[in-house]
Short mmCIF file of C-alpha atoms in Angstrom, two decimals:
data_model
loop_
_atom_site.label_atom_id
_atom_site.label_comp_id
_atom_site.label_asym_id
_atom_site.label_seq_id
_atom_site.Cartn_x
_atom_site.Cartn_y
_atom_site.Cartn_z
CA MET A 938 -0.61 -0.18 -0.01
CA GLN A 939 1.49 3.45 -1.21
CA VAL A 940 2.28 6.15 1.49
CA GLY A 941 -0.20 8.88 0.85
CA THR A 942 -2.62 5.59 0.85
CA GLN A 943 -1.80 4.33 4.38
CA VAL A 944 -1.99 8.67 5.72
CA ARG A 945 -5.62 9.48 3.79
CA LEU A 946 -6.71 6.21 5.86
CA VAL A 947 -4.54 7.59 8.80
CA PHE A 948 -6.93 10.66 8.48
CA TRP A 949 -10.67 9.96 7.18
CA SER A 950 -10.40 7.20 10.46
CA VAL A 951 -9.46 10.16 12.23
CA ALA A 952 -12.29 12.23 10.52
CA ALA A 953 -15.02 9.04 11.07
CA ALA A 954 -14.17 8.97 14.87
CA ALA A 955 -14.28 12.67 15.17
CA ALA A 956 -17.85 13.06 13.18
CA LEU A 957 -19.22 9.81 15.41
CA LEU A 958 -17.54 11.68 18.62
CA ALA A 959 -19.39 14.62 17.61
CA VAL A 960 -23.41 13.52 16.78
CA ASP A 961 -22.23 10.95 19.70
CA ALA A 962 -21.82 14.96 21.78
CA ALA A 963 -24.89 15.94 20.25
CA VAL A 964 -27.18 12.99 21.05
CA THR A 965 -26.27 13.30 24.85
CA ALA A 966 -27.75 16.88 25.60
CA VAL A 967 -30.09 16.65 23.99
CA VAL A 968 -31.18 14.42 25.94
CA THR A 969 -29.69 15.64 28.57
CA ARG A 970 -31.84 18.73 27.82
CA ASP A 971 -34.83 16.18 28.09
CA LEU A 972 -33.65 15.05 31.85
CA ALA A 973 -34.35 18.03 33.03
CA ALA A 974 -37.14 18.56 32.08
CA LEU A 975 -38.62 15.18 33.17
CA ASP A 976 -41.19 15.19 35.60
CA THR A 977 -40.93 12.14 37.87
CA VAL A 978 -43.24 10.67 40.44
CA LEU A 979 -41.37 7.83 42.13
CA MET A 980 -37.97 7.58 40.90
CA SER A 981 -35.55 8.36 43.59
CA PRO A 982 -33.79 11.72 43.98
CA ARG A 983 -30.44 9.65 43.51
CA SER A 984 -31.13 7.94 40.78
CA LEU A 985 -31.95 10.96 38.61
CA GLN A 986 -28.68 12.63 39.81
CA GLN A 987 -26.69 9.12 38.68
CA VAL A 988 -27.85 9.57 35.43
CA GLU A 989 -27.27 12.98 35.01
CA ALA A 990 -23.57 12.73 36.14
CA ASP A 991 -23.20 9.76 33.62
CA TYR A 992 -25.31 12.87 30.85
CA HIS A 993 -22.27 14.91 31.78
CA ASN A 994 -20.07 12.47 31.98
CA ASN A 995 -20.57 11.30 28.11
CA LEU A 996 -20.77 14.55 26.63
CA ALA A 997 -18.10 16.14 28.34
CA VAL A 998 -15.70 12.46 27.04
CA ALA A 999 -17.79 12.88 23.28
CA SER A 1000 -17.06 16.89 23.00
CA VAL A 1001 -13.96 17.12 24.21
CA GLY A 1002 -12.89 14.07 22.20
CA ALA A 1003 -14.38 15.47 18.62
CA VAL A 1004 -12.85 18.72 19.42
CA VAL A 1005 -9.46 17.57 20.40
CA LEU A 1006 -10.17 14.83 16.93
CA GLY A 1007 -11.17 17.59 14.90
CA ALA A 1008 -8.49 20.03 15.36
CA LEU A 1009 -6.01 16.59 14.84
CA LEU A 1010 -6.85 16.55 11.69
CA PHE A 1011 -5.48 19.69 10.33
CA PHE A 1012 -2.26 18.48 11.22
CA VAL A 1013 -2.47 14.36 9.96
CA ARG A 1014 -0.46 14.43 7.05
CA TRP A 1015 1.53 17.06 8.47
CA ARG A 1016 5.06 14.57 8.92
CA THR A 1017 5.83 15.00 12.42
CA PRO A 1018 6.94 13.21 15.28
CA LYS A 1019 5.14 14.71 17.82
CA ILE A 1020 1.28 13.92 15.37
CA ARG A 1021 2.27 10.34 15.15
CA ALA A 1022 3.00 10.67 19.24
CA ILE A 1023 -0.16 12.49 19.97
CA LEU A 1024 -1.76 10.09 17.93
CA TRP A 1025 -0.63 7.22 19.48
CA VAL A 1026 -0.87 8.32 22.60
CA ALA A 1027 -4.19 10.09 22.74
CA GLY A 1028 -6.00 7.81 20.69
CA PRO A 1029 -6.00 5.36 22.86
CA LEU A 1030 -6.46 7.21 26.07
CA LEU A 1031 -9.83 8.32 24.73
CA ALA A 1032 -10.89 4.71 23.35
CA LEU A 1033 -10.62 3.82 26.52
CA ALA A 1034 -12.29 6.30 27.78
CA LEU A 1035 -15.21 6.21 25.46
CA LEU A 1036 -15.53 2.19 26.75
CA CYS A 1037 -15.86 3.12 30.13
CA GLY A 1038 -18.40 5.20 29.71
CA LEU A 1039 -20.24 2.74 27.43
CA VAL A 1040 -19.50 0.20 30.20
CA GLY A 1041 -20.41 2.54 33.39
CA GLY A 1042 -23.19 3.70 31.84
CA PRO A 1043 -26.64 5.65 32.74
CA GLU A 1044 -28.33 2.41 32.50
CA TRP A 1045 -27.36 1.20 35.08
CA ALA A 1046 -28.73 3.64 37.43
CA VAL A 1047 -32.19 2.72 36.18
CA ALA A 1048 -32.20 -0.38 35.49
CA PRO A 1049 -35.02 -2.22 36.35
CA THR A 1050 -35.85 -4.85 38.25
CA GLY A 1051 -38.90 -5.87 36.96
CA GLU A 1052 -40.50 -5.43 40.28
CA GLU A 1053 -41.01 -1.92 40.47
CA PRO A 1054 -44.26 -0.55 39.62
CA GLU A 1055 -45.00 0.71 35.62
CA LEU A 1056 -44.90 3.85 36.91
CA LEU A 1057 -41.38 3.84 38.02
CA ARG A 1058 -40.37 1.38 35.05
CA GLN A 1059 -42.60 4.09 32.55
CA GLU A 1060 -40.24 6.82 34.40
CA TYR A 1061 -36.61 4.80 33.58
CA ALA A 1062 -37.53 4.64 30.25
CA ARG A 1063 -38.13 8.97 29.86
CA ALA A 1064 -35.22 9.36 31.81
CA VAL A 1065 -32.69 6.89 29.64
CA PRO A 1066 -34.69 6.32 26.35
CA GLU A 1067 -33.48 3.01 24.73
CA TRP A 1068 -32.72 5.14 20.83
CA TYR A 1069 -30.36 7.15 23.13
CA LEU A 1070 -28.79 3.81 23.97
CA TRP A 1071 -28.55 2.23 21.18
CA VAL A 1072 -27.24 5.64 19.17
CA HIS A 1073 -24.33 6.42 22.15
CA GLY A 1074 -23.58 2.65 22.09
CA VAL A 1075 -22.43 2.24 18.36
CA ALA A 1076 -21.25 5.73 18.12
CA GLY A 1077 -18.47 5.31 20.55
CA LEU A 1078 -18.24 1.59 20.03
CA ILE A 1079 -16.68 2.32 16.47
CA ALA A 1080 -15.57 5.33 17.06
CA ALA A 1081 -13.19 3.44 20.07
CA GLY A 1082 -12.82 1.17 17.47
CA LEU A 1083 -11.08 3.21 15.22
CA LEU A 1084 -8.98 5.32 17.34
CA PHE A 1085 -7.21 1.68 18.36
CA PHE A 1086 -7.41 1.11 14.65
CA VAL A 1087 -4.94 4.87 14.19
CA ALA A 1088 -2.55 3.65 16.58
CA GLY A 1089 -1.99 0.79 15.47
CA PHE A 1090 -1.34 1.15 12.65
CA LEU A 1091 0.91 4.12 12.88
CA VAL A 1092 3.24 2.06 14.12
CA ARG A 1093 3.44 0.78 10.01
CA THR A 1094 7.72 0.62 9.24
CA ASP A 1095 6.02 2.90 6.81
CA LEU A 1096 4.15 5.60 8.35
CA ARG A 1097 7.13 5.63 11.14
CA GLU A 1098 9.27 6.33 8.13
CA TYR A 1099 6.89 9.31 7.38
CA TYR A 1100 6.33 11.02 10.27
CA LEU A 1101 10.14 10.60 11.49
CA GLU A 1102 11.72 11.85 8.26
CA GLY A 1103 11.39 14.78 6.46
CA GLN A 1104 10.61 16.94 9.26
CA GLY A 1105 8.33 19.74 7.44
CA THR A 1106 11.80 19.76 4.69
CA GLY A 1107 8.68 20.37 2.19
CA ASP A 1108 10.71 17.27 0.34
CA SER A 1109 8.35 14.37 -1.43
CA TYR A 1110 8.43 11.85 0.59
CA ARG A 1111 9.21 7.96 -0.86
CA SER A 1112 8.84 4.80 1.26
CA TRP A 1113 10.52 1.96 0.73
CA ILE A 1114 7.63 0.64 -0.78
CA ASP A 1115 7.12 3.64 -3.15
CA ARG A 1116 11.40 3.15 -4.12
CA THR A 1117 11.55 -0.15 -5.12
CA SER A 1118 7.88 -0.49 -6.69
CA ALA A 1119 9.07 1.86 -8.96
#
């Protein structure tokens, strides 16, 4: 695979992860807004506070992640080892934060046991809508997978050479694959 193709693959993977995190942040913001307007009768204030805290955590991780990845998009194609190091370290850390948010999300604060009244189950369903869990789960899981992929893909010899050689000299980079296939 040509080095230019590899760099484009990294670029578009980071772009897709940033877009997924932006969608996740937008959906979480909507659900957080709806939670503030929720009128509960049987749901405990502690459960409501826990759901709100989980939403705020998800919103913070998704929005900060989207901003960081969006900013990194401008620099992914720069031939500097700093960008490679940032992607290599920040990508998996952000992916782990996303996975922690998926595992410890708001649905655990309102998990019905089956023995509560129907009204309480309805309040739980309004506090944590099922559609949110699907959108948040799929977006977070795919974004985390893309970030792990990018971190692993940057270990390739061609990309290591691409980011470590040149150092912004403006020279056209040719990897050993490009040099031997020409």
